[in-house]
Coordinates of C-alpha atoms and ligand atoms in Angstrom, one line a residue:
Chain A
M1 CA 149.5 -22.5 18.0
N2 CA 151.3 -25.8 18.7
E3 CA 150.4 -29.1 17.1
T4 CA 147.8 -30.1 19.7
Q5 CA 145.8 -26.8 19.7
V6 CA 142.8 -27.0 17.5
A7 CA 141.2 -23.7 18.6
D8 CA 141.4 -21.4 21.5
R9 CA 141.1 -23.6 24.6
V10 CA 140.5 -26.7 22.5
N11 CA 143.2 -29.3 22.4
W12 CA 143.8 -32.7 20.8
V13 CA 144.4 -35.3 23.6
G14 CA 144.1 -38.5 21.7
Y15 CA 146.5 -41.4 20.9
V16 CA 148.6 -41.9 17.7
D17 CA 148.8 -45.6 16.9
W18 CA 151.9 -45.9 14.9
S19 CA 152.1 -49.7 14.9
I20 CA 148.5 -50.8 14.0
R21 CA 148.4 -52.6 10.6
D22 CA 145.1 -54.5 10.9
F23 CA 142.0 -52.6 11.9
H24 CA 139.3 -55.3 12.0
G25 CA 140.7 -56.6 8.7
Y26 CA 141.3 -53.2 7.1
E27 CA 145.0 -53.0 6.3
T28 CA 146.2 -49.7 7.9
T29 CA 149.6 -49.4 6.2
R30 CA 150.2 -45.9 7.7
G31 CA 148.9 -46.7 11.2
S32 CA 146.0 -44.7 12.7
S33 CA 145.0 -42.3 15.5
Y34 CA 142.1 -42.2 17.9
N35 CA 141.3 -38.6 18.3
A36 CA 139.9 -37.2 21.6
Y37 CA 139.6 -33.5 22.2
L38 CA 139.5 -31.4 25.4
I39 CA 137.6 -28.2 25.6
Q40 CA 138.5 -26.0 28.6
D41 CA 135.7 -23.8 29.6
E42 CA 133.5 -23.3 32.8
K43 CA 132.6 -26.9 32.2
N44 CA 135.6 -28.8 30.9
T45 CA 134.5 -31.2 28.2
L46 CA 136.2 -34.2 26.6
I47 CA 135.0 -35.1 23.2
D48 CA 135.3 -38.9 22.9
T49 CA 138.0 -41.2 24.2
V50 CA 140.4 -43.7 22.6
K51 CA 140.8 -47.4 22.2
G52 CA 140.8 -49.3 25.5
P53 CA 144.5 -50.1 25.7
Y54 CA 145.5 -46.4 25.5
A55 CA 143.3 -45.1 28.3
D56 CA 146.3 -44.1 30.4
D57 CA 147.8 -42.2 27.5
L58 CA 144.5 -40.3 27.2
L59 CA 144.5 -39.5 30.9
R60 CA 148.1 -38.3 30.7
N61 CA 147.2 -36.0 27.8
I62 CA 144.2 -34.6 29.6
Q63 CA 146.4 -33.9 32.7
R64 CA 148.7 -31.7 30.7
H65 CA 145.8 -29.3 30.8
I66 CA 143.6 -30.0 33.8
T67 CA 143.4 -32.3 36.7
L68 CA 141.0 -35.2 36.3
D69 CA 138.7 -34.0 39.1
K70 CA 138.1 -30.9 36.9
L71 CA 136.6 -32.9 34.0
D72 CA 132.8 -32.1 33.9
Y73 CA 131.6 -33.7 30.7
I74 CA 132.5 -36.4 28.2
V75 CA 130.6 -36.5 24.9
C76 CA 130.4 -39.9 23.4
N77 CA 129.7 -39.5 19.7
H78 CA 130.0 -43.1 18.8
A79 CA 129.9 -46.3 20.8
E80 CA 132.4 -48.3 18.6
P81 CA 135.2 -49.5 20.9
D82 CA 138.0 -47.6 19.0
H83 CA 136.4 -44.5 20.5
S84 CA 134.6 -45.8 23.6
G85 CA 137.1 -48.4 24.8
A86 CA 138.7 -46.1 27.3
L87 CA 135.4 -44.9 28.7
P88 CA 135.3 -47.2 31.7
V89 CA 138.7 -46.1 32.9
V90 CA 138.0 -42.4 32.3
M91 CA 134.6 -42.6 34.0
A92 CA 136.2 -44.3 37.0
S93 CA 139.1 -41.8 37.1
C94 CA 137.1 -38.6 36.9
P95 CA 134.8 -38.2 40.0
Q96 CA 132.7 -35.3 38.6
V97 CA 132.2 -36.4 35.1
E98 CA 128.8 -36.8 33.3
L99 CA 128.6 -38.6 30.1
I100 CA 126.6 -37.0 27.2
C101 CA 125.3 -39.2 24.4
D102 CA 122.2 -40.0 22.4
A103 CA 119.7 -42.7 23.4
K104 CA 121.0 -45.3 21.0
C105 CA 124.5 -44.7 22.1
K106 CA 123.5 -45.3 25.8
A107 CA 121.8 -48.5 24.8
T108 CA 124.9 -49.7 22.9
L109 CA 127.4 -48.7 25.6
E110 CA 125.3 -50.7 28.0
R111 CA 126.0 -53.8 25.9
Y112 CA 129.7 -53.2 26.0
Y113 CA 130.3 -51.9 29.5
D114 CA 128.9 -51.9 33.0
I115 CA 127.4 -48.4 33.0
R116 CA 125.2 -48.7 36.1
H117 CA 127.3 -46.2 38.1
W118 CA 127.8 -43.7 35.3
K119 CA 126.1 -40.3 35.3
I120 CA 124.6 -40.1 31.9
R121 CA 122.7 -37.3 30.1
V122 CA 120.8 -38.3 26.9
V123 CA 120.7 -35.7 24.1
K124 CA 119.2 -35.7 20.6
S125 CA 119.7 -33.8 17.4
G126 CA 119.1 -30.1 17.8
D127 CA 119.9 -30.1 21.6
S128 CA 122.5 -27.6 22.8
I129 CA 124.4 -27.4 26.1
S130 CA 126.2 -24.3 27.3
I131 CA 129.6 -25.0 28.8
G132 CA 130.5 -21.4 29.5
A133 CA 131.8 -19.2 26.7
Y134 CA 131.2 -22.2 24.4
S135 CA 128.3 -24.3 23.6
L136 CA 127.9 -27.9 22.3
Q137 CA 125.4 -28.6 19.6
F138 CA 124.5 -32.2 18.8
L139 CA 123.7 -33.6 15.4
E140 CA 122.7 -37.3 15.1
T141 CA 124.2 -38.9 12.0
P142 CA 122.7 -42.4 12.1
M143 CA 124.6 -45.0 10.1
A144 CA 127.5 -42.7 9.5
H145 CA 129.0 -44.9 10.9
W146 CA 126.7 -46.8 13.3
P147 CA 123.1 -46.3 14.3
E148 CA 124.1 -44.2 17.3
S149 CA 126.7 -42.0 15.5
M150 CA 126.6 -38.3 16.3
A151 CA 128.6 -35.2 15.6
T152 CA 129.2 -32.4 18.0
Y153 CA 129.5 -28.8 16.8
L154 CA 131.2 -25.9 18.7
P155 CA 129.6 -22.9 16.9
E156 CA 131.8 -20.3 18.6
C157 CA 134.8 -21.9 16.9
K158 CA 133.0 -23.1 13.8
L159 CA 134.5 -26.4 14.8
L160 CA 132.8 -29.7 14.0
F161 CA 133.8 -32.9 15.8
S162 CA 132.7 -35.1 12.9
M163 CA 133.5 -38.6 14.3
D164 CA 134.4 -41.1 11.7
A165 CA 133.3 -38.9 8.8
F166 CA 136.3 -37.2 7.1
G167 CA 138.7 -39.5 9.1
Q168 CA 141.7 -41.4 7.9
H169 CA 143.8 -44.2 9.3
Y170 CA 147.0 -42.2 9.2
A171 CA 149.5 -41.9 12.0
T172 CA 151.4 -38.6 11.9
S173 CA 153.2 -36.3 14.4
G174 CA 151.4 -33.3 12.9
R175 CA 147.8 -33.0 13.7
F176 CA 146.6 -30.8 10.8
D177 CA 146.0 -31.0 7.0
D178 CA 148.7 -28.4 6.5
S179 CA 151.3 -30.4 8.3
V180 CA 151.2 -33.4 5.9
P181 CA 151.3 -33.9 2.1
L182 CA 147.8 -33.2 0.8
A183 CA 147.9 -36.1 -1.8
V184 CA 148.6 -38.6 1.0
V185 CA 145.9 -37.5 3.3
L186 CA 143.3 -37.4 0.5
E187 CA 144.4 -40.9 -0.5
E188 CA 144.0 -42.1 3.1
A189 CA 140.6 -40.4 3.4
K190 CA 139.5 -42.2 0.2
I191 CA 140.7 -45.6 1.5
Y192 CA 138.9 -44.9 4.7
Y193 CA 135.7 -43.9 2.9
A194 CA 135.7 -46.9 0.7
N195 CA 136.3 -49.4 3.5
I196 CA 134.2 -47.9 6.2
L197 CA 131.5 -45.7 4.7
M198 CA 130.8 -46.8 1.1
C199 CA 127.7 -48.8 2.0
Y200 CA 126.0 -45.9 3.7
E201 CA 125.3 -43.7 0.7
R202 CA 122.0 -42.1 1.9
P203 CA 123.0 -41.6 5.6
V204 CA 126.3 -40.1 4.5
N205 CA 124.5 -37.7 2.1
N206 CA 122.1 -36.7 4.9
A207 CA 125.1 -36.1 7.2
L208 CA 126.9 -34.1 4.4
D209 CA 123.8 -31.8 3.9
A210 CA 123.7 -31.2 7.6
V211 CA 127.4 -30.4 7.8
K212 CA 127.3 -28.0 4.8
S213 CA 124.4 -26.1 6.4
L214 CA 126.7 -25.5 9.5
A215 CA 129.5 -24.2 7.3
P216 CA 132.2 -25.3 9.6
E217 CA 135.8 -24.0 9.3
I218 CA 137.4 -26.9 11.1
L219 CA 136.5 -30.6 10.7
A220 CA 138.0 -32.6 13.6
P221 CA 137.4 -36.3 12.9
S222 CA 138.0 -39.2 15.2
H223 CA 140.9 -40.7 13.1
G224 CA 143.8 -39.0 11.4
I225 CA 144.5 -35.4 10.7
I226 CA 142.2 -32.4 11.3
W227 CA 141.0 -30.4 8.3
R228 CA 141.4 -26.6 8.6
T229 CA 143.0 -25.4 5.4
Q230 CA 141.5 -28.0 3.0
V231 CA 137.9 -28.2 4.2
D232 CA 136.5 -27.5 0.7
K233 CA 138.7 -30.3 -0.7
I234 CA 137.5 -33.0 1.6
L235 CA 133.8 -31.9 1.4
S236 CA 133.9 -32.0 -2.4
A237 CA 135.7 -35.4 -2.3
Y238 CA 132.9 -36.7 0.0
A239 CA 130.3 -35.3 -2.4
D240 CA 131.8 -37.5 -5.1
W241 CA 132.5 -40.6 -3.0
S242 CA 129.1 -40.5 -1.4
V243 CA 127.5 -41.2 -4.8
C244 CA 130.2 -43.7 -5.9
K245 CA 131.0 -41.2 -8.7
A246 CA 132.8 -43.0 -11.5
D247 CA 136.0 -41.8 -13.2
R248 CA 136.8 -42.9 -16.7
K249 CA 138.4 -45.9 -15.2
V250 CA 138.2 -49.6 -15.6
V251 CA 139.3 -52.1 -12.9
I252 CA 140.1 -55.7 -13.8
L253 CA 140.3 -58.1 -10.8
Y254 CA 141.3 -61.7 -11.3
D255 CA 142.8 -64.8 -9.8
T256 CA 144.4 -67.6 -11.7
M257 CA 145.6 -71.2 -11.4
W258 CA 147.6 -72.0 -14.5
Q259 CA 147.7 -68.5 -16.1
S260 CA 144.6 -68.9 -18.3
T261 CA 142.4 -66.4 -16.5
A262 CA 145.5 -64.2 -16.1
K263 CA 146.0 -64.2 -19.9
M264 CA 142.4 -63.2 -20.3
A265 CA 142.8 -60.5 -17.8
H266 CA 145.9 -59.1 -19.5
T267 CA 144.2 -59.2 -22.9
L268 CA 141.2 -57.2 -21.4
Y269 CA 143.7 -54.8 -19.9
E270 CA 145.6 -54.2 -23.1
T271 CA 142.4 -53.6 -25.0
V272 CA 141.3 -51.0 -22.5
V273 CA 144.7 -49.3 -22.3
D274 CA 145.1 -49.2 -26.1
S275 CA 141.9 -47.2 -26.3
G276 CA 143.3 -44.6 -23.9
V277 CA 141.1 -45.4 -20.9
Q278 CA 142.7 -45.6 -17.4
C279 CA 142.8 -49.2 -16.2
K280 CA 144.0 -51.1 -13.1
L281 CA 145.0 -54.7 -13.4
I282 CA 144.7 -56.3 -10.0
S283 CA 145.7 -59.8 -9.0
I284 CA 143.3 -60.5 -6.2
R285 CA 145.7 -62.9 -4.4
A286 CA 148.5 -60.3 -4.6
T287 CA 146.4 -57.4 -3.4
H288 CA 144.8 -56.7 0.0
I289 CA 141.0 -56.4 0.0
T290 CA 141.4 -52.9 1.5
D291 CA 143.0 -51.7 -1.8
I292 CA 140.7 -53.7 -4.0
V293 CA 137.5 -52.0 -2.7
T294 CA 139.2 -48.6 -2.8
E295 CA 140.0 -49.1 -6.5
C296 CA 136.3 -50.1 -7.1
L297 CA 134.9 -46.9 -5.4
D298 CA 135.5 -44.7 -8.4
A299 CA 135.6 -47.3 -11.2
A300 CA 133.1 -47.0 -14.1
A301 CA 133.5 -50.7 -15.1
I302 CA 134.8 -53.7 -13.2
A303 CA 135.6 -57.0 -14.8
V304 CA 136.1 -59.9 -12.3
G305 CA 137.8 -63.1 -13.3
S306 CA 138.1 -66.5 -11.6
P307 CA 139.1 -69.9 -12.9
T308 CA 136.9 -72.8 -12.0
L309 CA 138.2 -74.6 -8.9
N310 CA 136.1 -77.6 -7.7
Q311 CA 133.2 -76.3 -9.7
T312 CA 133.1 -72.9 -8.2
L313 CA 135.1 -69.7 -7.9
M314 CA 138.5 -69.4 -6.2
P315 CA 138.3 -68.7 -2.5
Q316 CA 140.2 -65.4 -2.5
V317 CA 137.9 -64.1 -5.3
A318 CA 134.9 -65.1 -3.1
A319 CA 136.5 -63.3 -0.1
A320 CA 137.1 -60.1 -2.2
L321 CA 133.6 -60.2 -3.7
T322 CA 132.0 -60.8 -0.3
Y323 CA 133.7 -57.8 1.1
L324 CA 132.9 -55.6 -1.9
M325 CA 129.2 -56.8 -1.8
G326 CA 128.8 -55.7 1.8
L327 CA 130.2 -52.3 0.9
K328 CA 127.5 -51.9 -1.8
P329 CA 129.2 -50.1 -4.6
S330 CA 126.5 -48.4 -6.7
G331 CA 126.2 -47.8 -10.4
K332 CA 129.0 -50.1 -11.6
S333 CA 129.1 -51.9 -14.9
G334 CA 131.0 -55.1 -15.6
F335 CA 131.1 -58.8 -16.3
A336 CA 132.6 -62.0 -15.1
F337 CA 135.3 -64.0 -16.9
G338 CA 137.6 -67.0 -16.4
S339 CA 138.7 -70.4 -17.5
Y340 CA 137.2 -73.9 -16.8
G341 CA 138.3 -77.4 -17.6
W342 CA 135.3 -79.7 -17.9
G343 CA 132.4 -78.2 -16.0
K344 CA 130.8 -74.9 -15.1
G345 CA 131.7 -73.0 -12.0
G346 CA 134.1 -70.1 -11.6
P347 CA 132.8 -67.4 -14.0
E348 CA 129.2 -68.3 -13.4
A349 CA 129.7 -67.9 -9.6
V350 CA 131.4 -64.6 -10.1
N351 CA 128.4 -63.5 -12.2
E352 CA 126.0 -64.3 -9.4
Y353 CA 127.9 -61.9 -7.1
L354 CA 127.8 -59.1 -9.8
E355 CA 124.0 -59.7 -10.1
K356 CA 123.6 -59.4 -6.3
M357 CA 125.6 -56.2 -6.4
K358 CA 123.2 -54.9 -9.1
F359 CA 125.9 -54.4 -11.6
N360 CA 124.9 -53.3 -15.0
I361 CA 126.1 -56.6 -16.5
L362 CA 127.6 -56.0 -19.9
R363 CA 127.6 -59.6 -21.2
E364 CA 127.3 -63.2 -20.1
P365 CA 130.3 -64.7 -18.4
L366 CA 133.3 -64.7 -20.8
K367 CA 134.8 -68.2 -20.7
C368 CA 137.6 -70.2 -22.1
Q369 CA 138.3 -73.9 -21.8
Y370 CA 141.6 -74.9 -20.2
A371 CA 143.8 -72.3 -22.0
P372 CA 142.8 -69.3 -24.2
D373 CA 143.5 -69.9 -27.9
E374 CA 143.5 -67.1 -30.5
Q375 CA 139.7 -67.3 -30.8
A376 CA 139.3 -66.9 -27.0
L377 CA 141.7 -64.0 -26.9
A378 CA 139.7 -62.3 -29.7
A379 CA 136.6 -62.7 -27.6
C380 CA 138.5 -61.0 -24.7
R381 CA 139.4 -58.1 -27.0
E382 CA 135.8 -57.7 -28.0
A383 CA 134.7 -57.8 -24.4
G384 CA 137.3 -55.3 -23.5
G385 CA 135.6 -52.9 -25.9
L386 CA 132.5 -53.2 -23.7
L387 CA 134.5 -52.0 -20.7
V388 CA 135.9 -49.1 -22.7
K389 CA 132.4 -48.1 -23.8
A390 CA 131.1 -48.2 -20.2
A391 CA 134.0 -46.0 -19.1
E392 CA 133.5 -43.6 -22.0
L393 CA 129.9 -43.0 -20.9
V394 CA 131.4 -41.1 -17.9
G395 CA 131.7 -37.4 -18.7
Chain B
M1 CA 98.9 -46.0 3.2
K2 CA 101.3 -45.1 6.0
K3 CA 105.0 -44.5 5.8
Y4 CA 107.2 -46.4 8.3
V5 CA 110.5 -45.3 9.7
C6 CA 113.4 -47.6 10.6
N7 CA 114.2 -47.2 14.3
V8 CA 117.8 -48.0 13.8
C9 CA 118.9 -45.9 10.8
G10 CA 116.1 -43.6 9.9
Y11 CA 115.3 -45.0 6.5
V12 CA 111.7 -44.3 5.6
Y13 CA 109.6 -46.9 3.8
D14 CA 107.2 -45.1 1.5
P15 CA 104.6 -47.5 0.2
S16 CA 104.0 -45.3 -2.9
A17 CA 107.6 -45.8 -3.9
G18 CA 108.0 -49.4 -2.6
D19 CA 111.5 -50.9 -2.6
P20 CA 112.0 -51.9 -6.3
D21 CA 115.7 -52.7 -5.8
N22 CA 114.6 -55.5 -3.6
G23 CA 111.6 -56.6 -5.6
I24 CA 108.9 -54.6 -3.8
A25 CA 106.6 -52.9 -6.3
P26 CA 105.4 -49.4 -5.8
G27 CA 102.0 -49.3 -4.0
T28 CA 102.9 -52.1 -1.5
A29 CA 101.7 -51.4 2.0
F30 CA 104.2 -51.9 4.8
E31 CA 101.9 -54.5 6.2
D32 CA 102.0 -56.4 3.0
L33 CA 105.8 -56.6 2.8
P34 CA 107.1 -60.2 3.2
D35 CA 108.1 -61.2 6.7
D36 CA 111.7 -61.6 5.6
W37 CA 111.9 -58.1 4.1
T38 CA 114.7 -56.1 5.8
C39 CA 115.7 -52.4 5.9
P40 CA 117.6 -51.7 2.6
E41 CA 119.9 -49.4 4.5
C42 CA 120.8 -51.3 7.7
G43 CA 119.4 -54.7 7.4
V44 CA 117.1 -54.9 10.4
G45 CA 113.7 -56.6 10.2
K46 CA 110.1 -55.2 10.0
D47 CA 109.7 -55.3 13.8
E48 CA 112.2 -52.4 14.0
F49 CA 109.9 -50.1 12.1
T50 CA 107.5 -47.5 13.5
A51 CA 104.6 -45.8 11.7
E52 CA 105.4 -42.2 10.8
Ligands
FE2_1 FE1 133.2 -46.3 13.6
FE2_2 FE1 136.3 -45.1 14.3
ZN3 ZN1 117.4 -49.3 8.9

């Protein structure tokens, strides 16, 4: 098998985006790929398309296998433009083609594109279409990632086109999990999960149950590498991530103006590390939000520090907490900390975010005026003990 | 009391369970949810729900 062959008469025909570094705000340091797949059978079927600007690349890849007039079906599993953007060009270039999608997907595509002249067949969970030797089974997975998200199963190959689930923003010349270092692909899958799917716990769990009952041998997501030798590894990683399972790990996030909140953060950090618990000390202004939320995914306890600026928290802390709050990390413990000069503001505002995120709040905001003295640092060491205790509750 | 399903994401509002995370006590009928209550999974309003 070559690097594009996923199964007998099933080929990857997508686009590897080596240069993308910003995916709607998600920092994609290793690039990405938009995966589309061509199944050659009595009815030639394309599974998804690519981002709009790469429509011609997709058409060229399809034509390595068939001429465009021979394409019978396109399955659209997800209307988000990174996968549907090339649809208008592909629909216009393939005279025979019929689009297959669920009802919500059709309604969403209609908002993005002029679909009046498209031949469309609406399917739902449990439907199956024979395409010759192979058949397509559809499995709606609402909210993993959008309401209309769907996965398509090719039972004869035990191959699941899983859409965004199990994907990674990872540009590689190899297409499979055995052609890249496992640690790297798992890291990218975790970053992807934290930034794209963390907020959809229940829908992801529903999708996982459905996937497990199919017992697929190949998972072909819409981004990154295809899982075929490490299917168990990614499924068990998803089982953990989908419940925000905590490690014995503490995360300390902070911003600082004149090093006071930084000193508090360092003192918390030392206390945690001295008691043998893993800890990440993260300067919010030096770290991309993509990495901040990834570190929070499997943290047991998270302390968030902000000095008081104009009677509220620092803007970058607000940005990071706004992003984290939308991703709804569940079951986290923590507290707010930070310095102030003459009025209230920073730590109190952080505490409000933690309350909204339903943190198990370990103590009232830990504060120091202007600069931490020995007494304030002693209070930090004591508060660090609460983080340690929360982490040690994890088995 | 009837259960209601979110048209967008499939979340089921079960009146016997309520939505305690968002201040809705168990035993609250769907009809008695405040007008500004939103689906805890996807954020759409009550008008996007259908009786099961
Ligand atoms: Fe998506
Ligand atoms: Fe995607
Ligand atoms: Zn919903």
